Tab-separated table of C-alpha atoms and ligand atoms in Angstrom:
chain	number	residue	atom	x	y	z
A	1	MET	CA	-32.303	-20.478	10.255
A	2	LYS	CA	-28.502	-21.530	12.257
A	3	PRO	CA	-26.165	-23.555	10.278
A	4	SER	CA	-26.064	-27.372	11.975
A	5	ILE	CA	-23.156	-29.019	13.337
A	6	LEU	CA	-21.810	-32.023	14.906
A	7	VAL	CA	-19.292	-32.544	17.584
A	8	ALA	CA	-18.140	-35.846	16.966
A	9	ARG	CA	-15.983	-36.525	20.083
A	10	ALA	CA	-16.976	-35.390	23.608
A	11	VAL	CA	-15.708	-32.004	24.361
A	12	PHE	CA	-15.315	-29.282	26.985
A	13	PRO	CA	-19.129	-28.244	27.971
A	14	GLN	CA	-17.919	-24.151	27.696
A	15	ILE	CA	-17.184	-25.286	24.174
A	16	LEU	CA	-20.563	-26.372	23.415
A	17	THR	CA	-22.052	-23.720	24.838
A	18	LEU	CA	-20.118	-21.140	22.823
A	19	LEU	CA	-20.715	-23.468	19.670
A	20	GLU	CA	-24.685	-23.715	20.560
A	21	GLN	CA	-24.923	-19.320	20.490
A	22	HIS	CA	-24.060	-19.638	16.917
A	23	PHE	CA	-25.190	-23.536	16.024
A	24	ASP	CA	-27.729	-25.993	15.822
A	25	VAL	CA	-25.309	-28.440	17.818
A	26	THR	CA	-25.424	-32.120	17.693
A	27	SER	CA	-23.194	-33.914	20.534
A	28	ASN	CA	-21.298	-36.956	21.221
A	29	GLN	CA	-21.111	-36.120	25.026
A	30	ASP	CA	-21.557	-39.410	25.577
A	31	ASP	CA	-18.337	-40.051	23.530
A	32	VAL	CA	-19.229	-43.356	21.781
A	33	VAL	CA	-16.647	-44.099	18.916
A	34	TRP	CA	-18.644	-44.181	15.929
A	35	SER	CA	-17.980	-46.516	12.994
A	36	PRO	CA	-17.563	-45.179	9.862
A	37	ALA	CA	-20.948	-45.537	8.739
A	38	GLN	CA	-22.590	-43.822	11.862
A	39	LEU	CA	-20.417	-41.113	11.679
A	40	ILE	CA	-22.129	-40.856	8.235
A	41	ALA	CA	-25.400	-41.065	9.605
A	42	GLN	CA	-24.611	-38.517	12.371
A	43	LEU	CA	-23.466	-35.951	9.669
A	44	GLN	CA	-26.400	-36.030	7.719
A	45	GLY	CA	-27.497	-32.304	7.059
A	46	LYS	CA	-24.747	-30.828	8.801
A	47	GLN	CA	-22.770	-28.188	7.403
A	48	GLY	CA	-20.315	-28.408	9.969
A	49	ALA	CA	-17.776	-31.221	11.806
A	50	PHE	CA	-16.028	-30.956	14.760
A	51	THR	CA	-13.362	-33.938	14.986
A	52	THR	CA	-10.973	-35.209	16.272
A	53	GLY	CA	-7.946	-37.744	15.212
A	54	SER	CA	-10.296	-40.468	15.603
A	55	GLN	CA	-12.661	-39.409	12.290
A	56	ARG	CA	-11.859	-40.467	8.951
A	57	ILE	CA	-12.782	-38.201	6.282
A	58	ASP	CA	-12.524	-39.429	3.071
A	59	ALA	CA	-14.105	-39.521	-0.530
A	60	GLU	CA	-16.652	-41.780	0.599
A	61	LEU	CA	-17.918	-40.304	3.663
A	62	LEU	CA	-18.080	-36.852	1.459
A	63	LYS	CA	-19.828	-38.167	-0.882
A	64	ALA	CA	-22.542	-39.275	1.717
A	65	CYS	CA	-22.526	-36.330	3.524
A	66	PRO	CA	-23.254	-33.485	0.622
A	67	ASP	CA	-24.144	-30.719	2.707
A	68	LEU	CA	-20.752	-30.933	4.688
A	69	LYS	CA	-18.712	-27.534	4.181
A	70	ILE	CA	-16.113	-27.933	6.826
A	71	CYS	CA	-14.546	-30.327	9.415
A	72	ALA	CA	-12.212	-28.319	11.880
A	73	ASN	CA	-9.974	-31.131	13.562
A	74	MET	CA	-8.700	-30.577	16.878
A	75	ALA	CA	-5.427	-31.549	16.560
A	76	VAL	CA	-2.738	-30.408	14.897
A	77	GLY	CA	-2.027	-33.477	12.916
A	78	TYR	CA	-4.560	-34.161	10.303
A	79	ASN	CA	-3.821	-37.337	8.901
A	80	ASN	CA	-7.279	-38.635	9.514
A	81	PHE	CA	-8.257	-36.289	6.664
A	82	ASP	CA	-7.931	-37.063	2.914
A	83	LEU	CA	-6.999	-33.372	2.079
A	84	ASP	CA	-6.973	-33.842	-1.621
A	85	ALA	CA	-11.025	-35.399	-1.655
A	86	MET	CA	-11.646	-32.357	0.717
A	87	THR	CA	-10.204	-29.803	-1.433
A	88	ALA	CA	-11.966	-31.662	-4.611
A	89	ALA	CA	-15.543	-31.681	-2.548
A	90	GLY	CA	-15.039	-28.341	-1.793
A	91	VAL	CA	-15.116	-29.331	2.027
A	92	LEU	CA	-12.613	-26.617	4.180
A	93	ALA	CA	-9.917	-28.666	6.479
A	94	THR	CA	-8.546	-26.971	9.559
A	95	ASN	CA	-6.418	-27.904	12.489
A	96	THR	CA	-4.949	-26.455	15.364
A	97	PRO	CA	-1.585	-25.894	15.125
A	98	ASP	CA	0.627	-23.474	18.089
A	99	VAL	CA	-1.553	-23.438	20.774
A	100	LEU	CA	-0.032	-26.950	21.959
A	101	THR	CA	3.827	-26.425	20.295
A	102	GLU	CA	4.955	-25.849	23.849
A	103	THR	CA	3.187	-28.773	25.801
A	104	THR	CA	4.046	-31.283	23.076
A	105	ALA	CA	7.586	-30.210	23.488
A	106	ASP	CA	7.501	-30.372	27.039
A	107	PHE	CA	5.999	-33.875	26.737
A	108	GLY	CA	8.527	-35.035	24.223
A	109	PHE	CA	11.236	-34.276	26.497
A	110	ALA	CA	9.657	-35.436	29.681
A	111	LEU	CA	9.729	-38.923	27.628
A	112	MET	CA	12.927	-38.643	26.479
A	113	MET	CA	14.037	-38.210	30.128
A	114	ALA	CA	11.683	-40.682	31.087
A	115	THR	CA	13.041	-42.967	28.615
A	116	ALA	CA	16.853	-42.733	29.298
A	117	ARG	CA	17.244	-42.462	33.034
A	118	ARG	CA	14.493	-45.980	32.982
A	119	MET	CA	12.252	-44.215	35.062
A	120	ALA	CA	9.376	-46.327	34.194
A	121	GLU	CA	10.920	-49.753	34.403
A	122	SER	CA	12.440	-48.450	38.131
A	123	GLU	CA	9.114	-47.336	39.022
A	124	HIS	CA	7.447	-50.736	38.454
A	125	PHE	CA	10.329	-52.466	40.211
A	126	LEU	CA	9.793	-50.500	43.065
A	127	ARG	CA	6.297	-50.803	43.270
A	128	ALA	CA	6.328	-54.764	42.568
A	129	GLY	CA	8.619	-54.602	46.108
A	130	LEU	CA	11.531	-55.818	44.509
A	131	TRP	CA	13.354	-52.801	45.782
A	132	ASN	CA	15.957	-54.280	48.529
A	133	SER	CA	19.181	-52.529	48.351
A	134	TRP	CA	21.603	-50.431	46.576
A	135	ARG	CA	23.656	-51.901	43.592
A	136	TYR	CA	26.117	-49.531	41.544
A	137	ASP	CA	24.342	-50.484	38.444
A	138	MET	CA	20.901	-50.728	39.605
A	139	PHE	CA	18.697	-48.895	36.783
A	140	ALA	CA	21.748	-47.002	35.312
A	141	GLY	CA	20.679	-45.459	31.949
A	142	SER	CA	22.263	-42.799	29.541
A	143	ASP	CA	22.849	-38.731	30.441
A	144	VAL	CA	20.371	-36.875	28.338
A	145	HIS	CA	22.619	-33.213	29.514
A	146	GLY	CA	25.727	-33.039	27.099
A	147	SER	CA	24.640	-35.592	24.348
A	148	THR	CA	23.399	-35.507	20.789
A	149	LEU	CA	20.175	-35.067	20.567
A	150	GLY	CA	18.364	-35.903	16.911
A	151	ILE	CA	15.490	-35.033	15.929
A	152	LEU	CA	13.356	-36.364	12.345
A	153	GLY	CA	10.894	-33.867	11.248
A	154	MET	CA	11.915	-30.117	12.250
A	155	GLY	CA	8.818	-28.036	11.879
A	156	ARG	CA	7.060	-26.041	15.011
A	157	ILE	CA	7.384	-28.889	17.801
A	158	GLY	CA	10.651	-29.902	16.353
A	159	GLN	CA	12.116	-26.655	16.581
A	160	ALA	CA	10.710	-25.929	20.452
A	161	ILE	CA	12.459	-29.529	21.099
A	162	ALA	CA	15.665	-28.792	19.943
A	163	LYS	CA	15.586	-25.464	21.818
A	164	ARG	CA	15.031	-27.096	25.247
A	165	GLY	CA	17.824	-29.494	24.253
A	166	ALA	CA	20.373	-26.818	22.761
A	167	HIS	CA	20.007	-24.279	25.680
A	168	GLY	CA	18.901	-26.010	28.522
A	169	PHE	CA	20.709	-29.442	28.717
A	170	GLY	CA	23.828	-28.646	26.650
A	171	MET	CA	22.863	-30.906	24.320
A	172	LYS	CA	24.363	-30.908	20.983
A	173	VAL	CA	21.222	-30.828	18.186
A	174	ILE	CA	21.459	-32.427	14.868
A	175	TYR	CA	18.125	-33.072	12.864
A	176	HIS	CA	16.620	-34.035	9.663
A	177	ASN	CA	13.646	-32.737	7.688
A	178	ARG	CA	12.292	-32.329	3.944
A	179	SER	CA	13.426	-28.947	3.861
A	180	ARG	CA	16.178	-27.445	6.026
A	181	LEU	CA	15.689	-24.520	8.018
A	182	ASP	CA	17.231	-20.761	7.224
A	183	ALA	CA	20.610	-20.009	9.009
A	184	ALA	CA	19.234	-17.636	11.380
A	185	LEU	CA	16.429	-20.315	12.356
A	186	GLU	CA	18.958	-23.310	13.238
A	187	ALA	CA	21.106	-20.712	15.132
A	188	ALA	CA	17.779	-19.914	17.203
A	189	CYS	CA	17.583	-23.858	17.606
A	190	GLY	CA	20.961	-24.133	18.282
A	191	ALA	CA	20.728	-27.131	15.627
A	192	ALA	CA	22.621	-28.153	12.583
A	193	TYR	CA	21.317	-29.910	9.572
A	194	VAL	CA	22.188	-33.412	8.966
A	195	SER	CA	21.484	-36.574	6.534
A	196	LYS	CA	19.146	-39.213	7.899
A	197	SER	CA	21.595	-41.975	8.333
A	198	ASP	CA	23.720	-39.312	9.660
A	199	LEU	CA	20.869	-38.769	12.301
A	200	LEU	CA	20.422	-42.089	13.041
A	201	GLN	CA	24.285	-43.049	13.712
A	202	GLN	CA	24.961	-39.924	15.738
A	203	ALA	CA	21.889	-39.494	17.784
A	204	ASP	CA	21.956	-40.590	21.261
A	205	HIS	CA	18.424	-39.845	21.881
A	206	LEU	CA	16.103	-39.606	18.750
A	207	ILE	CA	12.827	-37.940	18.778
A	208	LEU	CA	10.392	-38.455	16.102
A	209	VAL	CA	8.107	-35.252	15.331
A	210	LEU	CA	7.304	-35.693	11.771
A	211	PRO	CA	3.712	-35.772	10.224
A	212	TYR	CA	2.306	-38.927	9.133
A	213	SER	CA	1.846	-39.065	5.166
A	214	PRO	CA	2.287	-42.310	2.978
A	215	GLU	CA	5.879	-41.472	2.317
A	216	ALA	CA	6.709	-41.608	6.230
A	217	HIS	CA	5.391	-44.848	6.653
A	218	HIS	CA	7.865	-47.271	8.480
A	219	ALA	CA	10.596	-44.362	8.083
A	220	ILE	CA	12.035	-46.241	11.154
A	221	GLY	CA	12.205	-49.547	10.669
A	222	ALA	CA	14.477	-52.541	11.214
A	223	ALA	CA	17.191	-51.149	8.717
A	224	GLU	CA	16.723	-48.129	10.246
A	225	LEU	CA	17.146	-49.107	14.045
A	226	ALA	CA	19.931	-51.288	12.871
A	227	GLN	CA	22.209	-47.956	12.174
A	228	MET	CA	21.791	-46.435	15.406
A	229	LYS	CA	24.071	-46.872	18.162
A	230	PRO	CA	23.100	-49.806	20.509
A	231	THR	CA	23.228	-47.243	23.601
A	232	ALA	CA	20.445	-44.977	21.922
A	233	THR	CA	16.812	-44.377	22.807
A	234	LEU	CA	13.980	-43.577	20.233
A	235	ILE	CA	11.152	-41.522	21.257
A	236	ASN	CA	7.799	-41.303	19.079
A	237	ILE	CA	5.789	-38.296	19.759
A	238	ALA	CA	4.533	-38.286	16.251
A	239	ARG	CA	2.067	-40.534	14.755
A	240	GLY	CA	1.591	-44.336	14.841
A	241	GLY	CA	2.714	-46.082	11.322
A	242	ILE	CA	5.929	-43.860	11.102
A	243	VAL	CA	7.659	-46.673	13.148
A	244	ASP	CA	7.279	-50.705	12.681
A	245	ASP	CA	6.188	-51.610	16.051
A	246	ALA	CA	7.030	-54.811	15.563
A	247	ALA	CA	10.594	-54.187	14.336
A	248	LEU	CA	11.150	-52.082	17.222
A	249	ALA	CA	9.976	-54.785	19.776
A	250	ALA	CA	12.410	-56.999	18.246
A	251	ALA	CA	15.096	-54.203	18.203
A	252	LEU	CA	14.919	-53.690	21.526
A	253	LYS	CA	14.667	-57.703	22.384
A	254	GLN	CA	17.822	-57.702	21.064
A	255	GLY	CA	19.620	-54.590	22.109
A	256	THR	CA	19.791	-53.007	18.487
A	257	ILE	CA	18.944	-49.969	20.618
A	258	ALA	CA	19.004	-49.619	24.317
A	259	ALA	CA	15.165	-47.911	25.084
A	260	ALA	CA	12.216	-46.249	23.554
A	261	GLY	CA	9.404	-44.261	24.215
A	262	LEU	CA	6.525	-44.361	22.399
A	263	ASP	CA	2.795	-42.212	22.908
A	264	VAL	CA	1.821	-43.022	19.512
A	265	TYR	CA	1.399	-46.990	18.045
A	266	GLU	CA	0.193	-48.337	15.095
A	267	GLY	CA	-3.616	-49.042	14.814
A	268	GLU	CA	-3.789	-47.350	18.303
A	269	PRO	CA	-5.552	-47.821	20.874
A	270	LYS	CA	-4.281	-51.085	20.303
A	271	VAL	CA	-0.624	-51.466	21.187
A	272	HIS	CA	1.739	-54.188	19.739
A	273	PRO	CA	1.598	-57.448	22.148
A	274	ASP	CA	5.408	-57.649	21.874
A	275	LEU	CA	6.042	-53.846	22.974
A	276	LEU	CA	3.739	-54.398	26.237
A	277	THR	CA	6.566	-57.444	27.267
A	278	VAL	CA	9.542	-55.665	26.961
A	279	PRO	CA	10.831	-53.931	29.658
A	280	ASN	CA	13.207	-50.923	28.090
A	281	VAL	CA	9.998	-49.170	27.028
A	282	VAL	CA	7.937	-46.567	28.229
A	283	LEU	CA	4.381	-46.276	26.745
A	284	THR	CA	1.899	-43.376	27.327
A	285	PRO	CA	-1.577	-43.071	25.357
A	286	HIS	CA	-1.314	-40.513	23.004
A	287	ILE	CA	-1.189	-37.775	25.647
A	288	ALA	CA	1.791	-35.230	24.759
A	289	SER	CA	-1.142	-32.591	24.254
A	290	ALA	CA	-2.658	-33.356	27.251
A	291	THR	CA	-2.549	-30.729	29.903
A	292	MET	CA	-5.977	-28.855	30.448
A	293	PRO	CA	-5.001	-25.287	29.171
A	294	THR	CA	-3.470	-26.595	25.974
A	295	ARG	CA	-6.676	-29.320	25.290
A	296	MET	CA	-8.785	-26.201	26.124
A	297	ALA	CA	-7.133	-23.667	23.855
A	298	MET	CA	-7.013	-26.813	20.841
A	299	ALA	CA	-10.849	-27.142	21.585
A	300	GLN	CA	-11.418	-23.219	21.191
A	301	LEU	CA	-9.525	-23.384	18.218
A	302	ALA	CA	-11.090	-25.405	16.520
A	303	ALA	CA	-14.906	-23.899	17.404
A	304	ASP	CA	-13.348	-20.853	16.168
A	305	ASN	CA	-12.745	-22.301	13.172
A	306	LEU	CA	-16.223	-23.032	12.743
A	307	ILE	CA	-17.153	-20.010	13.689
A	308	GLY	CA	-14.869	-18.067	11.635
A	309	TYR	CA	-15.943	-20.246	8.429
A	310	LEU	CA	-19.892	-20.854	8.845
A	311	VAL	CA	-20.912	-17.416	10.681
A	312	HIS	CA	-17.943	-15.173	8.872
A	313	GLY	CA	-16.583	-16.803	6.274
A	314	LYS	CA	-13.231	-16.584	7.449
A	315	PRO	CA	-11.775	-19.727	9.248
A	316	LEU	CA	-8.566	-19.034	11.510
A	317	THR	CA	-6.377	-21.831	10.429
A	318	PRO	CA	-7.243	-23.313	7.025
A	319	LEU	CA	-5.189	-26.381	5.409
A	320	ASN	CA	-7.064	-26.144	2.194
A	321	PRO	CA	-7.717	-22.321	2.156
A	322	GLN	CA	-8.359	-22.507	-2.083
A	323	VAL	CA	-11.718	-23.307	-0.771
A	324	VAL	CA	-12.743	-20.644	0.454
A	325	LYS	CA	-14.446	-18.200	-1.701
A	326	ALA	CA	-12.855	-14.603	-2.099
B	1	8YV	C1	-4.549	-34.851	19.883
B	1	8YV	C2	-2.745	-34.924	18.161
B	1	8YV	O1	-4.802	-35.103	21.312
B	1	8YV	O2	-2.588	-32.477	17.506
B	1	8YV	C3	-2.569	-33.861	17.354
B	1	8YV	O3	-2.146	-33.889	16.050
B	1	8YV	O4	-1.798	-36.073	18.299
B	1	8YV	C4	-2.678	-34.851	19.677
B	1	8YV	O5	-2.664	-33.403	20.152
B	1	8YV	C5	-5.165	-36.125	19.157
B	1	8YV	O6	-4.783	-36.001	17.534
B	1	8YV	C6	-6.571	-35.990	19.182
B	1	8YV	O7	-7.067	-35.195	18.238
């Protein structure tokens, strides 16, 4: 008998076809956003789950779903998983590293450029029919080339952004991370390690690329924003909750920093109402990894993890490999 799996959100039809070759598949192609209780009900009798960032897998769910053996997240971030609870329950967790690195770095760079050069704000102005003449300071923003790029969180995506800045745009790149990169990697990225306060004080453009964890909650709040240059931009492509969105909206209103570009939000898909009313912020709906080839590669890797583990006993990108029996 084939193992049973749940695909918790809509996915590429080709991926469903692949999964159906190996599993009895229940899928959510209507893309209903289930409540935790509905998710538990859907997972009854399932050995595997294909998840996205919007399904919380915690101790309560695991207790109610004793057949579950693996949750394969179609995301590199896995703050929707309580990894300790999954390990304790013997449930394997997998994510999708590497396949989205360059696409996400491209987007981080694009959001930084759009923010620094006020592209969204000026487009709204044009669409509103307000463009009547040229003016010397109309939508004058800040330069990206030759400026100082600060990166908080220097994993794969942070490193890919550093390379774009240092080698493509002649930027001085500084970073802060829990652990310092080795010298060879720093040289390859063209990046120098600094303290968090030096990062805040020196960056012209500060990009957040760190994973969410309770310690990272509000890593950027009013006190941190106050340390930044009044001409600086802040870009968040990491996770909602790393920035205190209310404090950021206040800082943007008061001119504490010049502008922000956000792809992720506290409590998304809701967006803090104050952010919607300030002009100097570019807002996108969590699309940093959203190109068709990359989303396909993410879905393929999540599917391959399910097949690898439930069919062959060998997942590709396990987060808690201690769960896999030797
Ligand atoms: C996903 C992401 O689109 O990979 C991640 O961590 O944030 C995005 O690429 C999102 O999490 C949906 O699963």
